[in-house]
Structure formats: C-alpha cells, structure tokens
Amino acid sequence: MSWVDKLNAYVARSAVGRWFRLEGSGAPVERTGSKFSIELRAGLTIFIAMSYIISTNALILTDSGGTCDCDREEFGATCENDPAYTTCLQRMKLDMITATCAISCMACILMGVLANLPIALAPGMGLNAYFAYTVVGFHGTGKISYENALAAVCIEGIIFFVLSVLGIRQWFARLIPASLKTATGTGIGIYLAFIGLQSSAGIGLITASSSTLVELGGCPPEFRDENNLCTTHHMEGGPMWLGVLGLMLIGTMLLYRLKGAILIGILFIAIISWPRPTPVTYFPYTQAGDEAFAFFKKVVTFHPIKDTLARFHWDLTTGEFWIALITFLYVDILDCTGTMFSMAKFGGYMDERTQDFEGSSMAFLVDSVSITIGSVFGSSPVTAFIESGAGIAEGGRTGITTIVTGIMFFIALFFAPIFASFPPWATGPALIVVGSMMMQGVTQINWRYVGDALPAFITIILIPFGYSIGYGLIAGIGSFVFINLLVFIILKLSRGRIAPPNFDERDDWIGFVTQGGFKQNIPSWMFWLARRSRKPAKALDLDADNVSTNDTADVELKQVTVDSRSEYVSHT
C-alpha cells in the first residue's frame, strides 16, 4: 500500500471522511469512487479551469466605471480623457480582482462544507456583462448607477434565500421535465466546447464573421481588425495550434486513463506560453502585453478593497431598477438551476425517481447567500460554474473538491499575478474535453415522442447559440408547455379519441407531478398549511373519525418531512 493509499484510508476513517461520505468511511450513503487524493486533484483542476474569471470578471466590471465619476460635460460621456478617472479605474480593477477571489473562496467553501457537492461558485459570466454593459452601461452611461445596481443584486440574493428556505426554488426546479434536464446538460456540454473554441476563453479556432456569423479563425493578433475578426492568415496563429496540441495531449492521456490528465494538459500549455520571446507567448511586446507581464512579475501581491465595499444606493423607485432586478432573477435562477442539475447528473447524484439531487436545498441556500455577500463586495451575481465539470471528470465526487477550489481562490488573493495569467488556449482544451463528456446524456432523451424530443432539441441548440443557459431553458420549457398543453386540450375535447399515434411512448410528466416521487419533494410547510386549513373551528373535537384523520395527517406530514430532508440524514 502506497503512502497515497494510506492517506486516503486514514482520511476516509476520520470524522472528515464520514462527513463528506468518502468511500470506506462507513457513512450511511458513501460516494462511490471518492478518495481524498482524487478530490484534491479535482479541486485544483476546477480552479485552474475557471481561474480566468479572476481577471475577466475584474475587466468587465471595471468597464462599468464602478464608483468612479468625472465632469462629463468637460471630458465626455465616457470620461475616457480624464486622467483622474483612468487612475480610479485602475484602482477599481484591483478592487474587483480581490472581490472576485474573496467571494469565490467563500462561496466554494460554503458549498463544499454544507452541501457536499463538487460544484464551484463565482461571479457569473454573462450576468457580469449584463450588469456592466446593459444595466450600468459602459463607464456609467446606463440608466441606473453602479451603486443602485448592487442594491438590485443584493435584493435578488435575499429573494432567492427566502424562496430556498420555503422550498419554492427547489420545487420549481423539480417541475422541469426530465427530458429538459437531460437536454440542459447536453446543451451545456456544447456550450462549454463552443467557449473553448473561441479566443476569449479558448484556443481561438472559431472567430466571428461578418458574413457567416462564425468561421475558422486562428489567425495571429496582427491580422485581426478592430472587431477581432481575422482578415487574412487563417489557421496560422501559434497560440491556436498550441491549444490544439493541448487538446490532443489531454485526449491521449485520458485514453490511457492517466490520473490528472486535464490538469497536466493545462499546466503544460501554460508554462510553454509564459516566456516572452516566443511566437506563442501570453505576454507579447505590446502595451497590453507589457502591462500583463508587469503584473505577472509581481508574483505576490495583495490589494484590499477600497472603493466598492458595501456601496449601495437604495433607490427602488425607477422602472429600470425593477427591470434589472427581474432580469437578474429569472436569468440567474435558470442559469444556476440548469448548471446544478446538469453537474449533479454528470456526477451521478441525480435521483431519477424524484428528479432531485443530494444536497439541493443547501446548494440553493449557499447560492443565494453568496449572491448577497458578493454584492457587498461590489460584484455582480454569483452562480454555479459549468467548469465544475472538469473536476467531476477528474473524479471529484464530494464537497472536498469545492473546498480545495475555494482554498485556491484564497491563495489567489495573494498570488493573483500567477493565477490570472493562465492563457485561454491553455484552459480551452479542458472545456472542449469536458463538453465531449457531457454529450453522453443525449442518449437518455426520449427521441421517440416529438412532444419530448423537440423541446429537448430546442434547449440543446439554444443554450450555445443563444449563449445563455437560462434562455435555452426558457425556450425548451415554453415549447414543451405549448405542444403538450395543445395535445392535452385536444385529448380532453375529443374525449380521448384524438391522440398522437405513439402517445403511450411519452415521458409521463403529468404522472410524475400528480402521483410520482414529486409529491415527496413538496415543501412540508405546504402540507402543514393544507392540514391546518382542513381542521374544524373547534380544536377539541373528540370524534373518533376526526382523531383518526388528524393522526393520519400527522403521520403523512412527518413522513414527507423526513423524505424531503433525507439528504441530510447522514450528517446528523
């Protein structure tokens, strides 16, 4: 037995192993295949795969202007000619790097300790762009201020917390048909691969096109126009081919089941990209490259948050504020729900009978608390990250994985110059590989019945093409409701005579809602209210039939409560 096996066995037998249900811990429900050493590696893999968020989120939120301002009559609407404003933006960027690391650290550790899931949280891409460019506007040119937008994010987190405590958020998530949950995971896989193929967070193989929307790119930076479109020299960029090499290396190592294949591939490509005098360097001899290399050379640095901490403006009277709040609510709830359910299915935690996953209630609570805390730091909404799939693919099965990711974000508070310098063509191959792994769920969709297949397909294609998990789910749910509601109405009006030829091959979603495992997931307080409303006005009714009925209701309520909280039994 090697020292790694001894370490795994020791941790598994400890209180830590029992809490996180490691294999061999003796916990009532162990996580099959979970080992302490694998969890450490998986957590590091997730962190590296999503470390781009440290600098990317800071850059996007800095574009909002934050708390900076200038004399716009003198320097223009965007204040770009004001030196003091530019200095303020530099300070704002450092604030956002610290805020991103801090909230990601807290959210990941909470998720790992309380929910025991390998799902990492950080300020969400897409939501941060909506916050910066639509709500606040570039350099504060939007309709509401940065401080007012933070208030909307804070209220969003509070609303989510209340919905999660009451069980309504979980209840809504379980209403989503099983075919759409599966389709969401497949769509996210394509979405991940699409991101990994682009230049912003990937290898740069796919770029935008003015005529065909997208095309093969891979050109060197000097052959791109102001819109980042390749003008000539397609497929001749060194970083793109280095990214392809990373993809092939990771694929080959996975073929031989080499442990840590994804992590090794990312580190290998990153290290090759750091030296400057090479055609594949991440630090070219440009102004942006010089600034990035100067930051990289600092290695160790810490910048306390100075300008964005708890900067709220509670003006709830404008229509734009409520539009922003509602948009944050429905996009975030669908994004987070879709990501969590897809990662749970990918990791094998999904209960097909109840269409729920272990730790879901606590996971949603952690998400809502993290959103509110993130707004205090000055950040846009926090959400679950699809890059968690990279850690699950490495074998991560418990909350230890997420705790390791959180600890790495804490370390990044002091080593941000290193962790913010992983080039996108180093992490892009990992996203493509994980995307391919998530495609395997497509075979579980009911392709035989159009009422299930078409909404699932719409969900799959609109998640990557619409560049939003939330919008893809909205389209899928809307088409599912329309098609199946129309079939239901025709069936009722014809008294069952007009039905699709293969109607019996459908997924019985109505049966699941009315009599399946879904009943056991209804919040227990709803049963309590229903039982109270049925009680007679006189509490002391000694009629034997009433006593029997009330006793039965009590037993049913207790059983529902136990079932709905079964995911925490092993912790207690």
Coordinates of C-alpha atoms in Angstrom, one line a residue:
M1 CA 0.0 0.0 0.0
S2 CA 1.5 3.3 -1.1
W3 CA 1.5 6.4 1.1
V4 CA -1.3 7.9 -1.0
D5 CA -3.5 4.8 -0.3
K6 CA -2.6 5.1 3.4
L7 CA -3.6 8.8 3.4
N8 CA -6.8 8.1 1.6
A9 CA -7.7 5.3 4.1
Y10 CA -6.8 7.5 7.1
V11 CA -8.9 10.4 5.9
A12 CA -11.8 8.1 5.0
R13 CA -11.9 6.7 8.5
S14 CA -11.8 10.1 10.2
A15 CA -14.7 12.4 11.0
V16 CA -13.9 14.3 7.9
G17 CA -14.3 11.2 5.7
R18 CA -17.7 10.4 7.3
W19 CA -19.0 14.0 6.9
F20 CA -18.1 14.0 3.2
R21 CA -19.1 10.4 2.7
L22 CA -15.8 9.3 1.3
E23 CA -15.6 5.7 0.1
G24 CA -14.6 3.5 3.0
S25 CA -15.8 6.0 5.6
G26 CA -18.7 3.9 6.9
A27 CA -21.2 6.7 6.2
P28 CA -24.8 5.6 5.5
V29 CA -24.5 6.6 1.9
E30 CA -20.9 6.7 0.6
R31 CA -19.9 8.5 -2.6
T32 CA -18.7 5.6 -4.8
G33 CA -15.1 6.1 -6.0
S34 CA -14.4 9.1 -3.8
K35 CA -10.9 9.3 -2.5
F36 CA -9.2 12.2 -0.7
S37 CA -6.3 12.4 -3.1
I38 CA -8.6 12.5 -6.1
E39 CA -10.7 15.2 -4.5
L40 CA -7.6 17.4 -4.1
R41 CA -6.7 17.0 -7.7
A42 CA -10.2 17.6 -8.9
G43 CA -10.5 20.8 -6.9
L44 CA -7.2 22.1 -8.3
T45 CA -8.4 21.2 -11.8
I46 CA -11.7 23.2 -11.3
F47 CA -9.8 26.2 -10.0
I48 CA -7.4 26.3 -13.0
A49 CA -10.2 25.8 -15.5
M50 CA -12.1 28.8 -14.0
S51 CA -9.2 30.9 -12.9
Y52 CA -9.8 33.1 -15.9
I53 CA -12.7 34.6 -14.0
I54 CA -10.3 36.5 -11.7
S55 CA -9.1 38.8 -14.4
T56 CA -12.0 38.6 -16.8
N57 CA -14.7 39.5 -14.2
A58 CA -12.5 42.4 -13.0
L59 CA -12.1 43.7 -16.5
I60 CA -15.8 43.5 -17.3
L61 CA -17.0 45.1 -14.1
T62 CA -14.3 47.8 -14.4
D63 CA -15.9 48.8 -17.7
S64 CA -19.0 49.8 -15.8
G65 CA -17.0 52.6 -14.2
G66 CA -17.9 51.4 -10.7
T67 CA -17.8 54.2 -8.2
C68 CA -15.6 56.4 -10.4
D69 CA -17.0 59.6 -12.0
C70 CA -15.9 62.8 -13.8
D71 CA -17.2 66.0 -15.2
R72 CA -19.0 64.5 -18.2
E73 CA -19.6 67.9 -19.7
E74 CA -15.9 68.5 -19.9
F75 CA -14.5 65.0 -20.6
G76 CA -17.4 63.5 -22.5
A77 CA -20.0 60.8 -21.6
T78 CA -17.4 58.0 -21.0
C79 CA -14.8 60.1 -19.2
E80 CA -12.0 58.5 -21.2
N81 CA -10.0 61.7 -21.5
D82 CA -9.9 62.3 -17.7
P83 CA -6.6 61.1 -16.2
A84 CA -8.1 61.0 -12.7
Y85 CA -10.9 58.8 -13.9
T86 CA -8.4 56.4 -15.5
T87 CA -6.5 56.2 -12.3
C88 CA -9.7 55.4 -10.4
L89 CA -10.5 52.7 -12.9
Q90 CA -7.1 51.1 -12.3
R91 CA -7.9 51.0 -8.5
M92 CA -11.3 49.7 -9.3
K93 CA -9.8 46.8 -11.3
L94 CA -7.6 45.8 -8.4
D95 CA -10.7 46.0 -6.1
M96 CA -12.6 43.7 -8.4
I97 CA -9.7 41.1 -8.5
T98 CA -9.8 41.0 -4.7
A99 CA -13.6 40.9 -4.6
T100 CA -13.7 38.1 -7.2
C101 CA -11.2 35.9 -5.3
A102 CA -12.8 36.6 -1.9
I103 CA -16.5 35.8 -2.9
S104 CA -15.4 32.8 -4.9
C105 CA -13.4 31.5 -2.0
M106 CA -16.3 31.9 0.5
A107 CA -18.9 30.5 -1.9
C108 CA -16.9 27.4 -2.8
I109 CA -16.1 26.6 0.8
L110 CA -19.7 27.0 1.9
M111 CA -20.9 24.8 -1.0
G112 CA -18.4 22.1 -0.1
V113 CA -18.9 22.1 3.7
L114 CA -22.7 22.5 3.7
A115 CA -23.9 20.9 0.5
N116 CA -21.1 18.4 0.0
L117 CA -21.2 18.9 -3.8
P118 CA -18.2 19.4 -6.2
I119 CA -19.9 22.5 -7.8
A120 CA -17.9 25.7 -7.7
L121 CA -19.4 29.2 -7.5
A122 CA -18.1 32.5 -8.7
P123 CA -19.4 35.7 -10.3
G124 CA -21.2 34.5 -13.4
M125 CA -20.1 35.3 -16.9
G126 CA -22.9 36.7 -18.9
L127 CA -24.5 38.2 -15.8
N128 CA -21.5 40.3 -15.2
A129 CA -21.7 41.6 -18.8
Y130 CA -25.4 42.4 -18.5
F131 CA -24.6 44.2 -15.2
A132 CA -21.7 46.2 -16.7
Y133 CA -22.9 47.0 -20.2
T134 CA -26.7 47.0 -20.1
V135 CA -27.7 47.9 -16.5
V136 CA -24.9 50.3 -15.5
G137 CA -23.6 50.9 -19.0
F138 CA -20.0 51.4 -20.2
H139 CA -18.3 53.9 -17.8
G140 CA -21.7 54.6 -16.2
T141 CA -23.6 55.6 -19.3
G142 CA -26.6 53.4 -18.4
K143 CA -29.9 54.3 -16.8
I144 CA -29.0 53.4 -13.2
S145 CA -25.9 53.8 -11.2
Y146 CA -23.4 51.2 -10.2
E147 CA -24.4 51.5 -6.5
N148 CA -28.1 51.1 -7.4
A149 CA -27.3 48.0 -9.5
L150 CA -25.5 46.5 -6.5
A151 CA -28.7 47.1 -4.5
A152 CA -30.7 45.1 -7.1
V153 CA -28.2 42.2 -6.8
C154 CA -28.4 42.3 -3.0
I155 CA -32.2 42.1 -3.1
E156 CA -32.0 39.3 -5.7
G157 CA -30.0 37.3 -3.2
I158 CA -32.4 37.9 -0.4
I159 CA -35.4 36.9 -2.6
F160 CA -33.6 33.7 -3.6
F161 CA -32.8 33.0 0.1
V162 CA -36.5 33.3 1.1
L163 CA -37.6 31.1 -1.9
S164 CA -34.9 28.5 -0.9
V165 CA -35.9 28.4 2.8
L166 CA -39.5 27.9 1.8
G167 CA -38.6 25.2 -0.7
I168 CA -40.2 27.0 -3.6
R169 CA -37.0 27.3 -5.6
Q170 CA -36.3 23.6 -5.3
W171 CA -39.9 22.8 -6.1
F172 CA -39.8 24.9 -9.2
A173 CA -36.6 23.2 -10.3
R174 CA -38.2 19.7 -9.9
L175 CA -41.1 20.8 -12.1
I176 CA -38.8 20.9 -15.1
P177 CA -39.4 17.7 -17.2
A178 CA -36.7 15.1 -17.1
S179 CA -36.1 15.3 -20.8
L180 CA -35.3 19.0 -20.5
K181 CA -33.0 18.5 -17.5
T182 CA -31.0 15.9 -19.6
A183 CA -31.1 18.3 -22.6
T184 CA -29.7 21.1 -20.5
G185 CA -26.7 19.0 -19.6
T186 CA -26.1 18.2 -23.3
G187 CA -26.6 21.8 -24.3
I188 CA -24.1 22.9 -21.6
G189 CA -21.6 20.5 -23.0
I190 CA -21.9 22.0 -26.4
Y191 CA -21.8 25.5 -24.8
L192 CA -18.6 24.6 -23.0
A193 CA -17.0 23.3 -26.1
F194 CA -18.1 26.4 -28.0
I195 CA -16.5 28.6 -25.4
G196 CA -13.3 26.5 -25.5
L197 CA -13.1 27.0 -29.3
Q198 CA -13.3 30.8 -29.1
S199 CA -10.5 33.3 -28.4
S200 CA -11.8 35.0 -25.3
A201 CA -11.7 31.8 -23.1
G202 CA -10.4 29.2 -25.5
I203 CA -8.0 28.2 -28.2
G204 CA -9.2 30.7 -30.8
L205 CA -10.1 28.2 -33.5
I206 CA -13.6 29.8 -34.0
T207 CA -14.0 33.5 -34.6
A208 CA -16.8 35.8 -35.6
S209 CA -17.6 36.5 -39.2
S210 CA -19.5 39.4 -40.7
S211 CA -21.0 37.2 -43.4
T212 CA -21.5 33.7 -41.8
L213 CA -21.7 34.7 -38.2
V214 CA -18.8 32.3 -37.3
E215 CA -15.8 30.9 -39.2
L216 CA -12.5 29.2 -38.7
G217 CA -10.1 31.7 -37.3
G218 CA -6.8 31.0 -35.6
C219 CA -5.0 34.0 -37.2
P220 CA -2.2 35.8 -35.4
P221 CA -3.3 39.0 -33.5
E222 CA -1.7 41.4 -36.0
F223 CA -4.1 40.1 -38.7
R224 CA -7.3 40.9 -36.8
D225 CA -9.3 44.1 -37.3
E226 CA -10.9 46.3 -34.7
N227 CA -13.8 43.8 -34.2
N228 CA -11.3 41.0 -33.6
L229 CA -12.2 39.4 -37.0
C230 CA -9.5 37.6 -38.9
T231 CA -8.7 39.4 -42.1
T232 CA -6.1 37.0 -43.5
H233 CA -3.7 34.2 -42.4
H234 CA -6.4 32.0 -41.1
M235 CA -5.2 28.9 -39.1
E236 CA -1.7 30.3 -38.9
G237 CA -1.7 31.5 -35.3
G238 CA 0.8 29.9 -32.9
P239 CA -1.4 30.0 -29.8
M240 CA -4.2 28.3 -31.6
W241 CA -2.1 25.4 -32.7
L242 CA -0.6 25.2 -29.1
G243 CA -4.2 24.9 -27.9
V244 CA -4.9 22.1 -30.4
L245 CA -1.8 20.4 -29.1
G246 CA -3.1 20.7 -25.5
L247 CA -6.4 19.2 -26.7
M248 CA -4.7 16.2 -28.3
L249 CA -2.4 15.6 -25.3
I250 CA -5.4 15.7 -22.9
G251 CA -7.3 13.3 -25.1
T252 CA -4.4 10.9 -25.4
M253 CA -3.8 10.9 -21.6
L254 CA -7.5 10.3 -20.9
L255 CA -7.4 7.4 -23.4
Y256 CA -4.7 5.8 -21.2
R257 CA -6.6 6.9 -18.1
L258 CA -3.7 8.8 -16.7
K259 CA -4.6 10.5 -13.5
G260 CA -4.7 14.3 -13.6
A261 CA -4.8 14.3 -17.4
I262 CA -6.7 17.6 -17.7
L263 CA -4.6 19.3 -15.0
I264 CA -1.4 18.2 -16.6
G265 CA -2.5 19.4 -20.0
I266 CA -3.5 22.9 -18.7
L267 CA -0.2 23.4 -16.8
F268 CA 1.9 22.1 -19.7
I269 CA 0.5 24.6 -22.2
A270 CA 0.5 27.5 -19.7
I271 CA 4.2 27.0 -18.8
I272 CA 5.1 27.0 -22.5
S273 CA 3.1 30.2 -23.0
W274 CA 4.8 32.3 -20.2
P275 CA 8.3 33.0 -21.7
R276 CA 8.2 36.3 -23.7
P277 CA 10.5 35.9 -26.8
T278 CA 8.3 33.1 -28.4
P279 CA 5.6 33.3 -31.1
V280 CA 3.1 31.6 -28.6
T281 CA 3.8 33.9 -25.6
Y282 CA 0.9 35.2 -23.5
F283 CA 2.9 38.4 -23.0
P284 CA 3.6 39.9 -26.4
Y285 CA 5.6 43.1 -26.8
T286 CA 2.6 45.4 -26.9
Q287 CA 1.2 47.9 -24.4
A288 CA -1.4 45.3 -23.1
G289 CA 1.3 42.6 -23.1
D290 CA 3.7 44.8 -21.1
E291 CA 1.1 45.6 -18.5
A292 CA 0.1 41.9 -18.2
F293 CA 3.8 40.9 -17.8
A294 CA 4.5 43.6 -15.3
F295 CA 1.6 42.3 -13.2
F296 CA 2.8 38.7 -13.7
K297 CA 6.2 39.5 -12.4
K298 CA 4.8 40.8 -9.1
V299 CA 4.0 37.1 -8.2
V300 CA 2.9 38.0 -4.7
T301 CA 0.6 41.0 -4.0
F302 CA -2.5 41.9 -2.1
H303 CA -4.8 44.8 -2.7
P304 CA -7.5 45.5 0.0
I305 CA -10.9 46.6 -1.4
K306 CA -11.1 50.4 -1.1
D307 CA -13.9 51.8 -3.3
T308 CA -16.5 49.1 -3.8
L309 CA -17.2 47.7 -0.4
A310 CA -20.9 48.0 0.6
R311 CA -21.6 50.8 -1.8
F312 CA -25.3 50.5 -2.1
H313 CA -27.8 53.1 -3.2
W314 CA -31.4 52.0 -2.2
D315 CA -33.4 53.9 -4.8
L316 CA -36.2 51.5 -5.7
T317 CA -38.5 54.0 -7.4
T318 CA -37.3 53.7 -11.0
G319 CA -38.6 51.3 -13.6
E320 CA -35.1 50.5 -14.8
F321 CA -34.2 49.2 -11.3
W322 CA -37.1 46.7 -11.3
I323 CA -36.4 45.6 -14.9
A324 CA -32.8 44.9 -13.9
L325 CA -33.9 43.0 -10.7
I326 CA -36.4 40.9 -12.6
T327 CA -33.9 40.1 -15.3
F328 CA -31.3 39.1 -12.7
L329 CA -33.9 36.9 -11.0
Y330 CA -35.1 34.8 -13.9
V331 CA -31.8 34.6 -15.8
D332 CA -29.9 33.6 -12.6
I333 CA -32.4 31.1 -11.3
L334 CA -32.5 29.3 -14.7
D335 CA -28.7 29.5 -15.2
C336 CA -27.9 28.2 -11.7
T337 CA -30.7 25.6 -11.7
G338 CA -29.6 24.3 -15.1
T339 CA -26.0 24.2 -14.2
M340 CA -26.5 22.5 -10.8
F341 CA -28.8 19.8 -12.2
S342 CA -26.5 19.1 -15.1
M343 CA -23.5 18.8 -12.9
A344 CA -25.4 16.6 -10.5
K345 CA -26.5 14.3 -13.4
F346 CA -22.9 14.3 -14.8
G347 CA -21.6 13.4 -11.3
G348 CA -24.2 10.7 -10.7
Y349 CA -26.1 12.3 -7.9
M350 CA -29.5 12.6 -9.6
D351 CA -32.4 10.6 -8.2
E352 CA -34.4 9.6 -11.3
R353 CA -37.5 8.9 -9.3
T354 CA -37.7 12.3 -7.6
Q355 CA -35.8 14.2 -10.2
D356 CA -33.8 15.8 -7.4
F357 CA -30.1 15.6 -6.3
E358 CA -28.4 15.2 -3.0
G359 CA -27.9 18.5 -1.1
S360 CA -30.0 20.5 -3.5
S361 CA -31.7 22.6 -0.7
M362 CA -28.5 23.6 0.9
A363 CA -26.9 24.2 -2.5
F364 CA -29.6 26.7 -3.4
L365 CA -29.3 28.4 0.0
V366 CA -25.5 28.7 -0.4
D367 CA -26.0 30.2 -3.9
S368 CA -28.5 32.9 -2.5
V369 CA -26.2 33.8 0.4
S370 CA -23.2 34.1 -1.9
I371 CA -25.1 36.5 -4.2
T372 CA -25.9 38.8 -1.3
I373 CA -22.3 38.7 0.1
G374 CA -21.0 39.3 -3.4
S375 CA -23.0 42.5 -3.8
V376 CA -21.4 43.7 -0.5
F377 CA -18.0 43.2 -2.2
G378 CA -19.2 45.1 -5.2
S379 CA -19.7 42.1 -7.5
S380 CA -22.4 41.1 -10.0
P381 CA -24.4 37.9 -9.2
V382 CA -22.6 34.7 -8.1
T383 CA -23.7 31.5 -9.8
A384 CA -22.7 27.8 -10.3
F385 CA -19.9 27.4 -12.8
I386 CA -20.1 24.8 -15.7
E387 CA -16.3 24.4 -15.4
S388 CA -17.1 22.3 -12.4
G389 CA -17.5 19.5 -14.9
A390 CA -13.7 19.5 -15.4
G391 CA -13.3 18.5 -11.7
I392 CA -16.1 15.9 -11.9
A393 CA -14.3 14.5 -15.0
E394 CA -11.1 14.2 -12.9
G395 CA -13.1 12.1 -10.3
G396 CA -14.3 14.8 -7.9
R397 CA -17.4 13.5 -6.1
T398 CA -17.7 15.4 -2.8
G399 CA -17.5 18.8 -1.3
I400 CA -13.8 18.4 -0.6
T401 CA -13.3 19.2 -4.3
T402 CA -15.1 22.5 -3.9
I403 CA -13.3 23.3 -0.7
V404 CA -9.9 22.9 -2.4
T405 CA -11.1 25.2 -5.2
G406 CA -12.1 27.7 -2.5
I407 CA -8.7 27.5 -0.8
M408 CA -7.1 28.1 -4.2
F409 CA -9.1 31.3 -4.6
F410 CA -7.9 32.3 -1.1
I411 CA -4.3 31.7 -2.2
A412 CA -5.1 33.7 -5.4
L413 CA -5.8 36.7 -3.2
F414 CA -2.0 36.9 -2.7
F415 CA -0.8 35.2 -5.9
A416 CA -3.3 36.7 -8.3
P417 CA -0.5 37.7 -10.8
I418 CA 0.2 34.0 -11.4
F419 CA -3.3 32.6 -11.4
A420 CA -4.7 35.4 -13.5
S421 CA -2.1 34.6 -16.2
F422 CA -3.2 31.2 -17.4
P423 CA -3.8 31.8 -21.2
P424 CA -7.2 30.9 -22.6
W425 CA -5.6 28.5 -25.1
A426 CA -4.3 26.5 -22.0
T427 CA -7.8 26.2 -20.3
G428 CA -9.8 26.0 -23.6
P429 CA -8.9 22.4 -24.3
A430 CA -10.2 21.3 -20.9
L431 CA -13.6 22.9 -21.7
I432 CA -13.7 21.1 -25.0
V433 CA -12.9 17.7 -23.4
V434 CA -15.5 18.2 -20.7
G435 CA -18.0 19.2 -23.3
S436 CA -17.5 16.0 -25.1
M437 CA -18.0 14.0 -21.9
M438 CA -21.3 15.7 -21.2
M439 CA -22.7 14.7 -24.6
Q440 CA -23.2 11.1 -23.4
G441 CA -26.5 12.1 -21.7
V442 CA -28.2 12.8 -25.1
T443 CA -29.0 9.1 -25.5
Q444 CA -31.3 9.3 -22.4
I445 CA -33.6 11.8 -24.1
N446 CA -36.9 10.3 -25.3
W447 CA -36.4 10.8 -29.0
R448 CA -39.3 8.6 -30.0
Y449 CA -42.0 11.1 -28.9
V450 CA -41.9 14.5 -30.6
G451 CA -43.6 16.2 -27.6
D452 CA -40.4 15.4 -25.6
A453 CA -37.8 15.4 -28.4
L454 CA -38.5 18.7 -30.0
P455 CA -38.4 20.8 -26.8
A456 CA -35.2 18.9 -25.7
F457 CA -33.6 19.7 -29.1
I458 CA -34.6 23.4 -28.9
T459 CA -33.0 23.5 -25.4
I460 CA -29.8 21.8 -26.6
I461 CA -29.2 24.2 -29.6
L462 CA -30.3 27.4 -28.0
I463 CA -28.0 27.2 -25.0
P464 CA -24.9 27.5 -27.1
F465 CA -26.4 29.5 -30.0
G466 CA -28.2 31.9 -27.6
Y467 CA -25.1 32.0 -25.4
S468 CA -27.3 31.6 -22.3
I469 CA -28.3 28.5 -20.3
G470 CA -31.3 30.5 -19.0
Y471 CA -32.6 31.4 -22.4
G472 CA -32.2 27.9 -23.7
L473 CA -34.3 26.6 -20.8
I474 CA -36.9 29.2 -21.3
A475 CA -37.3 28.2 -24.9
G476 CA -37.4 24.5 -24.0
I477 CA -40.0 24.9 -21.3
G478 CA -42.1 27.2 -23.4
S479 CA -42.2 24.8 -26.4
F480 CA -42.8 21.8 -24.1
V481 CA -45.8 23.5 -22.4
F482 CA -47.3 24.7 -25.7
I483 CA -47.0 21.4 -27.6
N484 CA -48.1 19.2 -24.7
L485 CA -50.8 21.5 -23.5
L486 CA -52.3 21.6 -27.0
V487 CA -52.2 17.8 -27.1
F488 CA -53.9 17.7 -23.7
I489 CA -56.7 20.1 -24.8
I490 CA -57.4 18.1 -28.0
L491 CA -57.4 14.9 -26.0
K492 CA -60.0 16.2 -23.5
L493 CA -62.2 17.9 -26.1
S494 CA -62.3 14.7 -28.1
R495 CA -62.8 12.6 -25.0
G496 CA -59.7 10.6 -25.7
R497 CA -60.5 9.8 -29.3
I498 CA -57.8 12.1 -30.9
A499 CA -54.4 11.4 -29.6
P500 CA -50.9 11.1 -31.2
P501 CA -50.2 7.6 -32.6
N502 CA -47.4 7.0 -30.1
F503 CA -48.9 8.8 -27.2
D504 CA -48.0 5.9 -24.9
E505 CA -44.3 6.5 -25.6
R506 CA -44.2 9.9 -24.0
D507 CA -42.5 10.7 -20.7
D508 CA -45.3 10.8 -18.2
W509 CA -44.6 14.2 -16.7
I510 CA -48.2 14.6 -15.5
G511 CA -48.0 11.3 -13.7
F512 CA -44.7 12.3 -12.0
V513 CA -46.3 15.6 -10.8
T514 CA -49.5 14.1 -9.5
Q515 CA -48.5 10.8 -8.1
G516 CA -44.8 10.1 -8.5
G517 CA -41.7 11.0 -6.5
F518 CA -42.5 14.7 -6.9
K519 CA -45.0 14.6 -4.1
Q520 CA -42.3 13.7 -1.6
N521 CA -40.4 16.9 -2.6
I522 CA -43.3 19.3 -2.0
P523 CA -42.2 21.6 0.9
S524 CA -43.5 20.2 4.2
W525 CA -44.9 23.6 5.3
M526 CA -47.4 23.4 2.4
F527 CA -48.8 20.2 3.8
W528 CA -48.9 21.8 7.2
L529 CA -50.9 24.7 5.9
A530 CA -53.2 22.4 4.0
R531 CA -53.8 20.3 7.1
R532 CA -54.5 23.4 9.2
S533 CA -57.0 24.7 6.7
R534 CA -58.9 21.4 6.9
K535 CA -59.2 21.4 10.7
P536 CA -62.6 22.3 12.2
A537 CA -63.1 25.5 14.1
K538 CA -63.2 23.7 17.4
A539 CA -59.8 22.4 18.2
L540 CA -61.1 19.9 20.9
D541 CA -63.2 17.6 18.7
L542 CA -63.1 14.2 20.3
D543 CA -64.9 12.4 17.5
A544 CA -63.1 9.2 16.7
D545 CA -63.2 9.7 13.0
N546 CA -61.7 13.2 13.2
V547 CA -59.0 11.9 15.6
S548 CA -58.1 9.2 13.2
T549 CA -57.9 11.5 10.3
N550 CA -55.8 14.0 12.1
D551 CA -53.4 11.3 13.3
T552 CA -53.1 10.1 9.7
A553 CA -52.4 13.6 8.5
D554 CA -49.7 14.0 11.2
V555 CA -48.0 10.8 10.1
E556 CA -48.1 11.8 6.5
L557 CA -46.7 15.2 7.3
K558 CA -43.8 13.7 9.3
Q559 CA -43.1 11.2 6.6
V560 CA -43.0 14.0 3.9
T561 CA -40.7 16.0 6.2
V562 CA -38.4 13.0 6.7
D563 CA -38.3 12.3 3.0
S564 CA -37.7 15.8 1.9
R565 CA -34.8 16.1 4.3
S566 CA -33.3 12.7 3.7
E567 CA -30.3 14.2 2.0
Y568 CA -29.0 15.4 5.4
V569 CA -29.6 12.2 7.4
S570 CA -26.0 11.1 7.2
H571 CA -24.8 14.4 8.5
T572 CA -26.9 14.1 11.6

